[in-house]
């Protein structure tokens, strides 16, 4: 039932992001560039979409992560009264389970939002269907979801000790920092999570970017454990 | 004496240097209805939060059902057996009454459908109404329903009657007493309303500045405390030095009112030894005991 509660709390926000994503990508598909049927031109155009996704989705995800965890301030610090958090905390549920359920639900919701990207490409770029298989698109979606986990966990972590506006600001800064760090020349491009969601995604390489996915999952695990530590030691 | 359901020893808790609890010792017997009294800021809610595992003590220990309230795993087990009503009375505003009942029920295998049906009717709670549309009094009733219906062995209620109208307070108190009698549920509740506490509690603890200043069974306390009215046979010029235990002494003319907290018989004998004095003894209310200690501290 914690999943149900989480869904009730986040459904409108998820719906909003879904509508935004559909509208945004639909607008792009209606441009004259999208009508170019030459494979190189199409691929170049489509290559820009994952790049856009790589830029925008981390930001959206960090915001989603915040909403997933902190709605009704269950686990979040807040000035004054804690609202219904005392009711939640009085349930016979460990703080690990509370956090894991919220984070798990948020990741599933994020994966749902991310599924729009491959669906969009499949729907609006019919010319690419001869060059891309369904499994390429599926691999692309899996890659997006796994690479997004690092950013989602960043949002989860920040939401455990920061209030709304600060969480959003630091989330954006965190994503920009990731971007800057992973673009450094001394780091191999194979670890760049942003590239893995864009030009190095399975759409173009037809293979999983294992290193980036591993880095992302590792980072997500570390951030989740840090969030758990904060939540378990917090007093309410 | 029955095994304690709640036991704290030398419990200490500070917030930014301000001591909220300063060595609280508490012993709540199984099956009792235990009133937890104190002024605002005395440490009642802090104690309850420590027992529920929301806070961690700086020193001392707190046990519920013999389990350490500070241990994370034990705290989950404690919460499985405890029904809790918070001071805020806040629930999820986006759920309906029906939804929150089903939601809460899923965590408690011993949920009593008969009780939730009974209290829905008694408290006149509309199942389809959203919690955001309920008054504070209705939310208080709903929280009581949720706390009681899961078959808890212990109810921890922080100001349970807050926001309830007098009729609802009567209903709630009556149900709590019936529950304690029928199911043997221990009820530990804080309240500012001394009449309520006196009406249903069999044990009380008065807390002040984070420490228990009076604790025990209500009957014992009432036997221990008495109000004495002494009418002196003649005006005495020299002040009377009463024996230890005469806490609150007021003299007007030849009439002396004393609130005695101990040594009542000795005070009576002293009064009777005064020339022409007559003594009447009156039982005291919990309010008088509370006010006496509140003033003294």
Short mmCIF file of C-alpha atoms in Angstrom, two decimals:
data_model
loop_
_atom_site.label_atom_id
_atom_site.label_comp_id
_atom_site.label_asym_id
_atom_site.label_seq_id
_atom_site.Cartn_x
_atom_site.Cartn_y
_atom_site.Cartn_z
CA UNK A 1 0.00 0.00 0.00
CA UNK A 2 2.98 2.33 0.29
CA UNK A 3 3.22 2.06 -3.52
CA UNK A 4 -0.41 3.07 -3.77
CA UNK A 5 0.12 6.01 -1.47
CA UNK A 6 3.18 7.10 -3.49
CA UNK A 7 1.21 6.83 -6.71
CA UNK A 8 -1.62 8.94 -5.32
CA UNK A 9 0.89 11.58 -4.32
CA UNK A 10 2.81 11.73 -7.60
CA UNK A 11 0.27 10.88 -10.29
CA UNK A 12 -0.59 14.43 -11.30
CA UNK A 13 3.04 15.45 -11.50
CA UNK A 14 3.85 12.42 -13.61
CA UNK A 15 0.89 13.14 -15.85
CA UNK A 16 2.10 16.72 -16.22
CA UNK A 17 5.59 15.61 -17.24
CA UNK A 18 4.15 13.03 -19.63
CA UNK A 19 2.01 15.67 -21.32
CA UNK A 20 4.95 18.07 -21.47
CA UNK A 21 7.15 15.39 -23.00
CA UNK A 22 4.54 14.39 -25.58
CA UNK A 23 3.84 17.98 -26.47
CA UNK A 24 7.54 18.92 -26.65
CA UNK A 25 8.60 15.99 -28.77
CA UNK A 26 5.48 16.27 -30.92
CA UNK A 27 6.37 19.89 -31.66
CA UNK A 28 9.86 18.86 -32.76
CA UNK A 29 8.42 16.15 -35.02
CA UNK A 30 6.35 18.72 -36.86
CA UNK A 31 9.41 20.70 -38.01
CA UNK A 32 10.51 20.48 -41.68
CA UNK A 33 13.79 18.84 -40.60
CA UNK A 34 11.91 15.82 -39.39
CA UNK A 35 10.43 15.38 -42.86
CA UNK A 36 13.86 14.78 -44.43
CA UNK A 37 13.86 11.12 -45.33
CA UNK A 38 17.59 10.77 -46.07
CA UNK A 39 19.06 8.41 -43.49
CA UNK A 40 22.13 10.52 -42.55
CA UNK A 41 20.06 13.66 -42.19
CA UNK A 42 17.45 11.83 -40.16
CA UNK A 43 20.00 10.20 -37.93
CA UNK A 44 21.73 13.53 -37.40
CA UNK A 45 18.40 15.01 -36.47
CA UNK A 46 17.44 12.12 -34.23
CA UNK A 47 20.90 12.23 -32.64
CA UNK A 48 19.97 15.63 -31.40
CA UNK A 49 16.92 14.30 -29.63
CA UNK A 50 18.77 12.01 -27.23
CA UNK A 51 21.15 14.91 -26.67
CA UNK A 52 18.18 17.01 -25.72
CA UNK A 53 16.89 14.19 -23.57
CA UNK A 54 20.32 13.82 -21.99
CA UNK A 55 20.17 17.46 -21.03
CA UNK A 56 16.55 17.83 -20.01
CA UNK A 57 15.68 14.51 -18.45
CA UNK A 58 18.24 14.61 -15.67
CA UNK A 59 16.80 17.93 -14.60
CA UNK A 60 13.25 16.62 -14.79
CA UNK A 61 14.23 13.46 -12.96
CA UNK A 62 15.81 15.28 -10.09
CA UNK A 63 12.60 17.23 -9.72
CA UNK A 64 10.58 14.02 -9.94
CA UNK A 65 12.81 12.43 -7.35
CA UNK A 66 12.05 15.23 -4.99
CA UNK A 67 8.34 14.91 -5.52
CA UNK A 68 8.47 11.18 -5.06
CA UNK A 69 10.16 11.40 -1.72
CA UNK A 70 8.99 14.52 -0.12
CA UNK A 71 5.33 14.88 -0.89
CA UNK A 72 3.57 15.21 2.43
CA UNK A 73 7.07 15.67 3.84
CA UNK A 74 7.29 12.06 4.92
CA UNK A 75 11.03 11.97 5.13
CA UNK A 76 11.97 15.53 4.58
CA UNK A 77 13.07 18.18 7.02
CA UNK A 78 10.57 20.96 7.22
CA UNK A 79 10.11 24.00 9.33
CA UNK A 80 7.41 23.79 11.94
CA UNK A 81 4.90 20.99 11.89
CA UNK A 82 5.59 17.85 9.96
CA UNK A 83 2.03 17.29 8.85
CA UNK A 84 1.17 13.71 8.11
CA UNK A 85 4.76 12.49 8.45
CA UNK A 86 4.09 11.40 12.04
CA UNK A 87 1.29 9.19 10.82
CA UNK A 88 3.57 7.63 8.20
CA UNK A 89 6.38 7.17 10.70
CA UNK A 90 4.01 5.54 13.18
CA UNK A 91 3.31 2.70 10.74
CA UNK A 92 5.19 -0.54 11.38
CA UNK A 93 7.54 0.08 8.49
CA UNK A 94 11.29 0.66 8.54
CA UNK A 95 12.66 3.91 7.19
CA UNK A 96 14.58 1.82 4.66
CA UNK A 97 11.31 0.45 3.29
CA UNK A 98 9.74 3.91 3.20
CA UNK A 99 12.66 5.33 1.25
CA UNK A 100 13.11 2.29 -0.99
CA UNK A 101 9.42 2.23 -1.91
CA UNK A 102 9.42 5.90 -2.78
CA UNK A 103 12.65 5.65 -4.74
CA UNK A 104 11.51 2.47 -6.51
CA UNK A 105 8.17 3.98 -7.44
CA UNK A 106 9.84 7.15 -8.66
CA UNK A 107 12.24 5.14 -10.84
CA UNK A 108 9.36 3.20 -12.36
CA UNK A 109 7.52 6.44 -13.05
CA UNK A 110 10.67 7.92 -14.54
CA UNK A 111 11.10 4.84 -16.73
CA UNK A 112 7.53 5.33 -17.87
CA UNK A 113 8.22 8.94 -18.83
CA UNK A 114 11.46 7.91 -20.54
CA UNK A 115 9.59 5.35 -22.64
CA UNK A 116 8.17 8.27 -24.57
CA UNK A 117 11.51 8.85 -26.32
CA UNK A 118 11.74 5.52 -28.20
CA UNK A 119 7.97 5.53 -28.79
CA UNK A 120 8.30 8.99 -30.27
CA UNK A 121 11.16 8.03 -32.57
CA UNK A 122 9.29 4.92 -33.72
CA UNK A 123 6.09 6.84 -34.35
CA UNK A 124 7.33 10.02 -35.99
CA UNK A 125 10.39 8.81 -37.89
CA UNK A 126 8.97 6.04 -39.97
CA UNK A 127 11.93 6.24 -42.35
CA UNK A 128 14.21 5.11 -39.55
CA UNK A 129 12.30 1.91 -38.98
CA UNK A 130 14.32 0.23 -41.71
CA UNK A 131 17.56 1.18 -39.96
CA UNK A 132 16.50 0.64 -36.35
CA UNK A 133 15.03 -2.49 -34.93
CA UNK A 134 12.56 -2.72 -32.09
CA UNK A 135 15.30 -4.16 -29.92
CA UNK A 136 17.47 -1.09 -30.63
CA UNK A 137 14.69 1.11 -29.33
CA UNK A 138 14.13 -1.17 -26.35
CA UNK A 139 17.86 -1.09 -25.58
CA UNK A 140 17.74 2.67 -25.90
CA UNK A 141 14.92 2.85 -23.37
CA UNK A 142 16.77 0.53 -20.95
CA UNK A 143 19.89 2.65 -21.33
CA UNK A 144 17.99 5.85 -20.70
CA UNK A 145 16.34 4.39 -17.63
CA UNK A 146 19.55 3.05 -16.12
CA UNK A 147 21.58 6.14 -16.90
CA UNK A 148 18.79 8.24 -15.44
CA UNK A 149 19.02 6.36 -12.15
CA UNK A 150 22.09 8.38 -11.11
CA UNK A 151 20.24 11.65 -11.59
CA UNK A 152 17.13 10.30 -9.95
CA UNK A 153 19.13 9.20 -6.92
CA UNK A 154 20.76 12.62 -6.78
CA UNK A 155 17.27 14.07 -6.47
CA UNK A 156 16.35 11.51 -3.81
CA UNK A 157 19.47 12.29 -1.83
CA UNK A 158 19.03 16.06 -1.99
CA UNK A 159 15.35 15.83 -1.10
CA UNK A 160 16.19 14.14 2.20
CA UNK A 161 17.80 17.24 3.64
CA UNK A 162 16.81 20.22 1.50
CA UNK A 163 13.54 22.07 1.18
CA UNK A 164 11.79 22.55 -2.18
CA UNK A 165 13.52 25.44 -3.85
CA UNK A 166 16.99 24.56 -2.57
CA UNK A 167 16.53 21.01 -3.70
CA UNK A 168 15.68 22.13 -7.23
CA UNK A 169 18.56 24.60 -7.40
CA UNK A 170 21.15 22.16 -6.10
CA UNK A 171 19.73 19.45 -8.38
CA UNK A 172 20.35 21.63 -11.41
CA UNK A 173 23.82 22.49 -10.16
CA UNK A 174 24.48 18.80 -9.53
CA UNK A 175 23.49 17.87 -13.09
CA UNK A 176 25.65 20.65 -14.52
CA UNK A 177 28.53 19.47 -12.34
CA UNK A 178 28.07 15.88 -13.59
CA UNK A 179 28.03 17.17 -17.14
CA UNK A 180 31.22 19.17 -16.60
CA UNK A 181 33.00 16.37 -14.76
CA UNK A 182 32.14 13.65 -17.25
CA UNK A 183 33.19 15.86 -20.17
CA UNK A 184 36.73 16.27 -18.88
CA UNK A 185 39.28 15.07 -21.40
CA UNK A 186 41.09 12.90 -18.85
CA UNK A 187 37.98 10.73 -18.45
CA UNK A 188 37.25 8.13 -21.14
CA UNK A 189 34.13 8.94 -23.17
CA UNK A 190 32.79 5.48 -22.35
CA UNK A 191 31.95 6.60 -18.81
CA UNK A 192 30.04 9.69 -19.93
CA UNK A 193 26.43 9.07 -18.93
CA UNK A 194 25.21 11.95 -21.07
CA UNK A 195 26.86 10.53 -24.21
CA UNK A 196 25.36 7.15 -23.38
CA UNK A 197 21.92 8.74 -23.56
CA UNK A 198 22.79 10.56 -26.79
CA UNK A 199 25.42 9.90 -29.44
CA UNK A 200 26.71 6.69 -27.79
CA UNK A 201 23.26 5.28 -27.20
CA UNK A 202 22.16 1.93 -28.68
CA UNK A 203 20.29 3.90 -31.36
CA UNK A 204 23.63 4.49 -33.05
CA UNK A 205 25.98 1.84 -31.65
CA UNK A 206 23.45 -1.01 -31.54
CA UNK A 207 25.01 -2.13 -28.31
CA UNK A 208 24.64 -1.23 -24.63
CA UNK A 209 27.02 1.39 -23.20
CA UNK A 210 27.98 -0.92 -20.34
CA UNK A 211 30.58 1.33 -18.73
CA UNK A 212 28.26 4.33 -18.52
CA UNK A 213 25.43 2.17 -17.26
CA UNK A 214 27.70 0.68 -14.60
CA UNK A 215 28.91 4.12 -13.53
CA UNK A 216 25.32 5.32 -13.34
CA UNK A 217 24.12 2.37 -11.29
CA UNK A 218 27.13 2.65 -8.96
CA UNK A 219 26.52 6.37 -8.47
CA UNK A 220 22.82 5.71 -7.89
CA UNK A 221 23.60 3.07 -5.26
CA UNK A 222 26.02 5.36 -3.41
CA UNK A 223 23.56 8.26 -3.45
CA UNK A 224 20.71 6.02 -2.30
CA UNK A 225 22.80 4.68 0.60
CA UNK A 226 23.74 8.24 1.54
CA UNK A 227 20.04 9.22 1.45
CA UNK A 228 19.21 6.20 3.58
CA UNK A 229 21.85 7.16 6.12
CA UNK A 230 20.40 10.66 6.35
CA UNK A 231 16.85 9.34 6.77
CA UNK A 232 17.81 6.71 9.33
CA UNK A 233 19.69 9.13 11.54
CA UNK A 234 17.19 11.97 11.25
CA UNK A 235 14.98 12.95 14.14
CA UNK A 236 11.42 14.07 13.54
CA UNK B 1 2.01 -4.62 40.10
CA UNK B 2 1.63 -5.65 36.44
CA UNK B 3 4.67 -5.60 34.17
CA UNK B 4 5.31 -2.16 32.76
CA UNK B 5 4.34 -1.68 29.16
CA UNK B 6 6.30 1.55 29.01
CA UNK B 7 9.39 2.09 31.08
CA UNK B 8 11.86 4.94 30.90
CA UNK B 9 14.93 5.39 33.03
CA UNK B 10 16.81 8.65 33.38
CA UNK B 11 15.68 9.74 29.95
CA UNK B 12 17.47 12.84 28.70
CA UNK B 13 16.87 14.88 25.57
CA UNK B 14 18.03 18.34 24.58
CA UNK B 15 17.33 20.51 21.58
CA UNK B 16 20.04 23.05 20.78
CA UNK B 17 21.11 23.17 24.39
CA UNK B 18 17.59 23.38 25.79
CA UNK B 19 16.84 20.43 27.99
CA UNK B 20 13.45 18.95 27.07
CA UNK B 21 13.80 15.85 29.25
CA UNK B 22 16.03 15.80 32.28
CA UNK B 23 16.07 12.28 33.65
CA UNK B 24 12.50 11.18 33.15
CA UNK B 25 11.53 7.99 34.95
CA UNK B 26 8.23 6.55 33.87
CA UNK B 27 6.48 3.30 34.55
CA UNK B 28 3.21 2.53 32.81
CA UNK B 29 1.59 -0.69 34.06
CA UNK B 30 -0.06 -3.05 31.60
CA UNK B 31 -3.80 -2.55 31.32
CA UNK B 32 -3.74 0.88 32.89
CA UNK B 33 -5.22 4.10 31.62
CA UNK B 34 -2.32 6.42 32.19
CA UNK B 35 -2.74 10.20 32.07
CA UNK B 36 0.42 12.11 31.19
CA UNK B 37 0.12 15.69 32.36
CA UNK B 38 2.26 18.75 32.16
CA UNK B 39 2.34 22.36 31.13
CA UNK B 40 3.19 23.39 27.58
CA UNK B 41 6.81 22.57 26.92
CA UNK B 42 7.07 20.25 29.91
CA UNK B 43 8.30 17.38 27.73
CA UNK B 44 5.15 15.34 27.06
CA UNK B 45 5.34 15.28 23.28
CA UNK B 46 9.11 14.77 23.34
CA UNK B 47 8.57 11.70 25.53
CA UNK B 48 5.95 10.34 23.16
CA UNK B 49 8.21 10.91 20.14
CA UNK B 50 11.02 9.05 21.89
CA UNK B 51 8.72 6.13 22.64
CA UNK B 52 7.61 6.01 19.00
CA UNK B 53 11.19 6.13 17.71
CA UNK B 54 10.86 9.53 16.04
CA UNK B 55 13.59 10.95 18.28
CA UNK B 56 16.68 9.44 19.85
CA UNK B 57 17.51 10.14 23.50
CA UNK B 58 20.75 11.80 24.56
CA UNK B 59 20.88 9.58 27.62
CA UNK B 60 18.94 6.98 29.56
CA UNK B 61 16.71 4.41 27.96
CA UNK B 62 13.12 3.90 26.93
CA UNK B 63 11.47 0.51 26.59
CA UNK B 64 8.03 -0.38 25.25
CA UNK B 65 6.86 -3.98 25.73
CA UNK B 66 10.39 -4.57 27.01
CA UNK B 67 11.83 -3.58 23.61
CA UNK B 68 14.32 -0.75 23.24
CA UNK B 69 12.54 2.17 21.56
CA UNK B 70 15.91 3.36 20.21
CA UNK B 71 16.56 0.18 18.25
CA UNK B 72 15.33 0.52 14.64
CA UNK B 73 14.16 -3.09 14.25
CA UNK B 74 12.55 -3.16 17.71
CA UNK B 75 10.85 0.13 16.96
CA UNK B 76 9.07 -1.43 13.97
CA UNK B 77 7.80 -4.21 16.24
CA UNK B 78 6.71 -1.65 18.83
CA UNK B 79 4.79 0.31 16.21
CA UNK B 80 3.10 -2.89 15.06
CA UNK B 81 1.61 -3.21 18.54
CA UNK B 82 0.91 0.47 19.22
CA UNK B 83 -1.96 2.67 18.09
CA UNK B 84 -0.82 6.26 17.84
CA UNK B 85 -2.59 9.60 17.63
CA UNK B 86 -0.26 12.53 17.03
CA UNK B 87 -0.70 15.99 18.38
CA UNK B 88 -1.10 17.39 14.84
CA UNK B 89 -3.94 15.08 13.77
CA UNK B 90 -2.73 15.33 10.20
CA UNK B 91 -3.44 12.56 7.73
CA UNK B 92 -3.01 12.35 3.97
CA UNK B 93 -5.27 15.08 2.62
CA UNK B 94 -5.67 13.47 -0.82
CA UNK B 95 -7.15 10.23 0.54
CA UNK B 96 -10.77 9.65 1.43
CA UNK B 97 -11.81 8.24 4.80
CA UNK B 98 -12.40 4.88 3.14
CA UNK B 99 -8.97 4.94 1.45
CA UNK B 100 -7.04 5.77 4.62
CA UNK B 101 -8.83 2.98 6.47
CA UNK B 102 -7.90 0.45 3.77
CA UNK B 103 -4.38 1.86 3.60
CA UNK B 104 -3.81 1.59 7.36
CA UNK B 105 -5.47 -1.81 7.54
CA UNK B 106 -2.87 -3.24 5.14
CA UNK B 107 -0.12 -2.79 7.74
CA UNK B 108 -1.92 -4.50 10.59
CA UNK B 109 -2.87 -8.18 10.27
CA UNK B 110 -5.00 -7.99 13.42
CA UNK B 111 -7.20 -5.24 12.02
CA UNK B 112 -10.70 -5.31 13.49
CA UNK B 113 -13.36 -4.67 10.85
CA UNK B 114 -16.01 -4.69 13.54
CA UNK B 115 -14.30 -1.81 15.32
CA UNK B 116 -13.78 0.33 12.25
CA UNK B 117 -17.47 -0.11 11.27
CA UNK B 118 -18.52 0.70 14.81
CA UNK B 119 -16.45 3.87 15.07
CA UNK B 120 -17.36 5.07 11.59
CA UNK B 121 -20.95 5.04 12.75
CA UNK B 122 -20.32 6.34 16.25
CA UNK B 123 -18.13 9.20 15.08
CA UNK B 124 -20.37 9.90 12.09
CA UNK B 125 -17.46 9.82 9.63
CA UNK B 126 -18.41 10.02 5.94
CA UNK B 127 -16.42 7.32 4.14
CA UNK B 128 -16.36 8.99 0.77
CA UNK B 129 -15.21 12.38 2.00
CA UNK B 130 -11.64 13.51 1.41
CA UNK B 131 -9.54 14.08 4.49
CA UNK B 132 -8.73 17.59 3.29
CA UNK B 133 -12.43 18.34 3.65
CA UNK B 134 -12.67 17.11 7.25
CA UNK B 135 -12.62 19.43 10.23
CA UNK B 136 -9.90 19.03 12.84
CA UNK B 137 -12.41 17.36 15.12
CA UNK B 138 -13.32 14.86 12.40
CA UNK B 139 -9.64 14.16 11.77
CA UNK B 140 -9.15 13.56 15.49
CA UNK B 141 -11.99 11.04 15.41
CA UNK B 142 -10.57 9.37 12.33
CA UNK B 143 -7.14 9.09 13.91
CA UNK B 144 -8.72 7.51 16.98
CA UNK B 145 -10.57 5.06 14.75
CA UNK B 146 -7.33 4.11 12.97
CA UNK B 147 -5.42 3.75 16.23
CA UNK B 148 -8.07 1.64 17.92
CA UNK B 149 -9.14 -0.56 14.99
CA UNK B 150 -5.81 -2.23 14.36
CA UNK B 151 -6.07 -4.22 17.54
CA UNK B 152 -3.26 -2.41 19.33
CA UNK B 153 -2.08 -3.60 22.74
CA UNK B 154 -1.08 -0.06 23.64
CA UNK B 155 -2.56 3.26 22.59
CA UNK B 156 -0.28 6.28 22.73
CA UNK B 157 -2.45 9.34 22.32
CA UNK B 158 -1.06 12.86 22.24
CA UNK B 159 -3.90 15.19 23.19
CA UNK B 160 -6.54 12.86 21.72
CA UNK B 161 -9.49 15.10 22.51
CA UNK B 162 -7.99 18.16 20.85
CA UNK B 163 -10.54 19.66 18.47
CA UNK B 164 -13.43 17.48 19.62
CA UNK B 165 -16.70 18.95 20.79
CA UNK B 166 -17.86 18.04 24.32
CA UNK B 167 -20.20 15.30 23.08
CA UNK B 168 -17.46 13.73 20.98
CA UNK B 169 -15.06 13.95 23.92
CA UNK B 170 -17.57 12.08 26.07
CA UNK B 171 -18.03 9.43 23.37
CA UNK B 172 -14.30 9.04 22.86
CA UNK B 173 -13.53 8.78 26.55
CA UNK B 174 -16.29 6.27 27.10
CA UNK B 175 -15.00 4.15 24.24
CA UNK B 176 -11.44 4.27 25.53
CA UNK B 177 -12.52 3.10 28.95
CA UNK B 178 -14.63 0.34 27.39
CA UNK B 179 -11.69 -0.72 25.24
CA UNK B 180 -9.34 -0.89 28.19
CA UNK B 181 -11.88 -2.90 30.15
CA UNK B 182 -12.85 -5.28 27.35
CA UNK B 183 -9.54 -5.84 25.58
CA UNK B 184 -7.05 -5.05 28.32
CA UNK B 185 -5.53 -2.36 26.11
CA UNK B 186 -3.11 -0.05 27.88
CA UNK B 187 -3.84 3.59 27.18
CA UNK B 188 -1.15 6.22 27.59
CA UNK B 189 -2.41 9.69 26.82
CA UNK B 190 -1.31 13.25 27.29
CA UNK B 191 -3.85 15.95 27.89
CA UNK B 192 -4.29 19.49 29.06
CA UNK B 193 -7.83 18.74 30.10
CA UNK B 194 -7.52 17.61 33.68
CA UNK B 195 -11.20 16.78 33.99
CA UNK B 196 -10.84 14.25 31.17
CA UNK B 197 -7.82 12.68 32.76
CA UNK B 198 -9.57 12.46 36.11
CA UNK B 199 -12.63 10.98 34.44
CA UNK B 200 -10.87 7.99 32.91
CA UNK B 201 -7.29 7.63 34.16
CA UNK B 202 -6.33 5.20 36.88
CA UNK B 203 -2.68 6.28 36.87
CA UNK B 204 -1.16 9.67 36.28
CA UNK B 205 2.22 11.28 35.89
CA UNK B 206 2.77 15.01 36.12
CA UNK B 207 5.88 16.09 34.27
CA UNK B 208 7.60 19.43 34.61
CA UNK B 209 10.86 20.65 33.10
CA UNK B 210 11.40 17.20 31.66
CA UNK B 211 11.12 15.20 34.86
CA UNK B 212 8.27 13.43 36.61
CA UNK B 213 7.24 15.33 39.71
CA UNK B 214 4.20 13.30 40.66
CA UNK B 215 3.46 9.78 39.57
CA UNK B 216 1.29 6.96 40.81
CA UNK B 217 -2.21 5.63 40.89
CA UNK B 218 -4.89 8.29 40.96
CA UNK B 219 -6.55 6.69 43.99
CA UNK B 220 -3.28 6.76 45.95
CA UNK B 221 -2.67 10.36 45.00
CA UNK B 222 -6.15 11.36 46.06
CA UNK B 223 -5.69 9.54 49.34
CA UNK B 224 -2.34 11.22 49.83
CA UNK B 225 -3.56 14.73 49.04
CA UNK B 226 -6.29 16.38 51.07
CA UNK B 227 -7.62 19.83 51.53
CA UNK B 228 -8.09 20.86 55.16
CA UNK B 229 -10.25 23.68 56.42
CA UNK B 230 -9.36 24.70 59.94
CA UNK B 231 -11.42 27.19 61.89
CA UNK B 232 -9.38 28.52 64.76
CA UNK B 233 -10.98 29.17 68.14
CA UNK B 234 -9.24 32.51 68.46
CA UNK B 235 -7.09 34.86 66.37
CA UNK B 236 -3.50 33.85 66.69
CA UNK B 237 -0.98 36.62 66.48
CA UNK B 238 2.06 34.48 65.76
CA UNK B 239 2.19 32.63 62.44
CA UNK B 240 1.65 28.90 62.69
CA UNK B 241 4.52 26.69 61.59
CA UNK B 242 2.73 23.73 60.09
CA UNK B 243 4.35 20.33 59.95
CA UNK B 244 5.92 19.19 56.71
CA UNK B 245 3.32 18.45 54.01
CA UNK B 246 1.18 21.55 54.38
CA UNK B 247 1.96 22.82 50.90
CA UNK B 248 -0.49 25.57 50.27
CA UNK B 249 -1.60 27.51 53.29
CA UNK B 250 -4.08 30.41 53.07
CA UNK B 251 -5.37 32.16 56.14
CA UNK B 252 -8.24 34.61 56.26
CA UNK B 253 -9.22 35.69 59.75
CA UNK B 254 -9.70 32.56 61.79
CA UNK B 255 -10.09 30.27 58.76
CA UNK B 256 -7.04 28.43 57.43
CA UNK B 257 -7.14 26.45 54.14
CA UNK B 258 -4.38 23.93 53.64
CA UNK B 259 -3.59 21.70 50.70
CA UNK B 260 -1.71 18.81 52.27
CA UNK B 261 0.41 16.58 50.08
CA UNK B 262 1.57 14.24 52.87
CA UNK B 263 1.45 13.82 56.66
CA UNK B 264 -2.23 14.68 56.57
CA UNK B 265 -2.94 13.08 59.94
CA UNK B 266 -0.06 14.92 61.58
CA UNK B 267 -1.34 18.23 60.22
CA UNK B 268 -4.84 17.42 61.46
CA UNK B 269 -3.50 16.56 64.92
CA UNK B 270 -1.49 19.78 64.97
CA UNK B 271 -4.60 21.75 64.06
CA UNK B 272 -6.67 20.03 66.71
CA UNK B 273 -4.06 20.86 69.31
CA UNK B 274 -4.71 24.56 68.72
CA UNK B 275 -7.16 26.10 71.21
CA UNK B 276 -10.78 25.71 70.05
CA UNK B 277 -9.88 24.70 66.49
CA UNK B 278 -12.14 22.56 64.33
CA UNK B 279 -10.91 20.66 61.26
CA UNK B 280 -12.74 19.52 58.13
CA UNK B 281 -11.14 17.29 55.51
CA UNK B 282 -12.05 17.50 51.79
CA UNK B 283 -10.95 15.34 48.88
CA UNK B 284 -8.90 17.15 46.25
CA UNK B 285 -9.29 17.12 42.50
CA UNK B 286 -6.52 16.26 40.09
CA UNK B 287 -6.65 19.86 38.96
CA UNK B 288 -5.76 21.05 42.45
CA UNK B 289 -2.85 18.62 42.65
CA UNK B 290 -1.64 19.67 39.22
CA UNK B 291 -1.93 23.39 39.93
CA UNK B 292 -0.15 23.03 43.24
CA UNK B 293 2.84 21.38 41.56
CA UNK B 294 2.76 23.68 38.59
CA UNK B 295 2.95 26.70 40.89
CA UNK B 296 5.60 25.15 43.07
CA UNK B 297 7.86 24.47 40.09
#
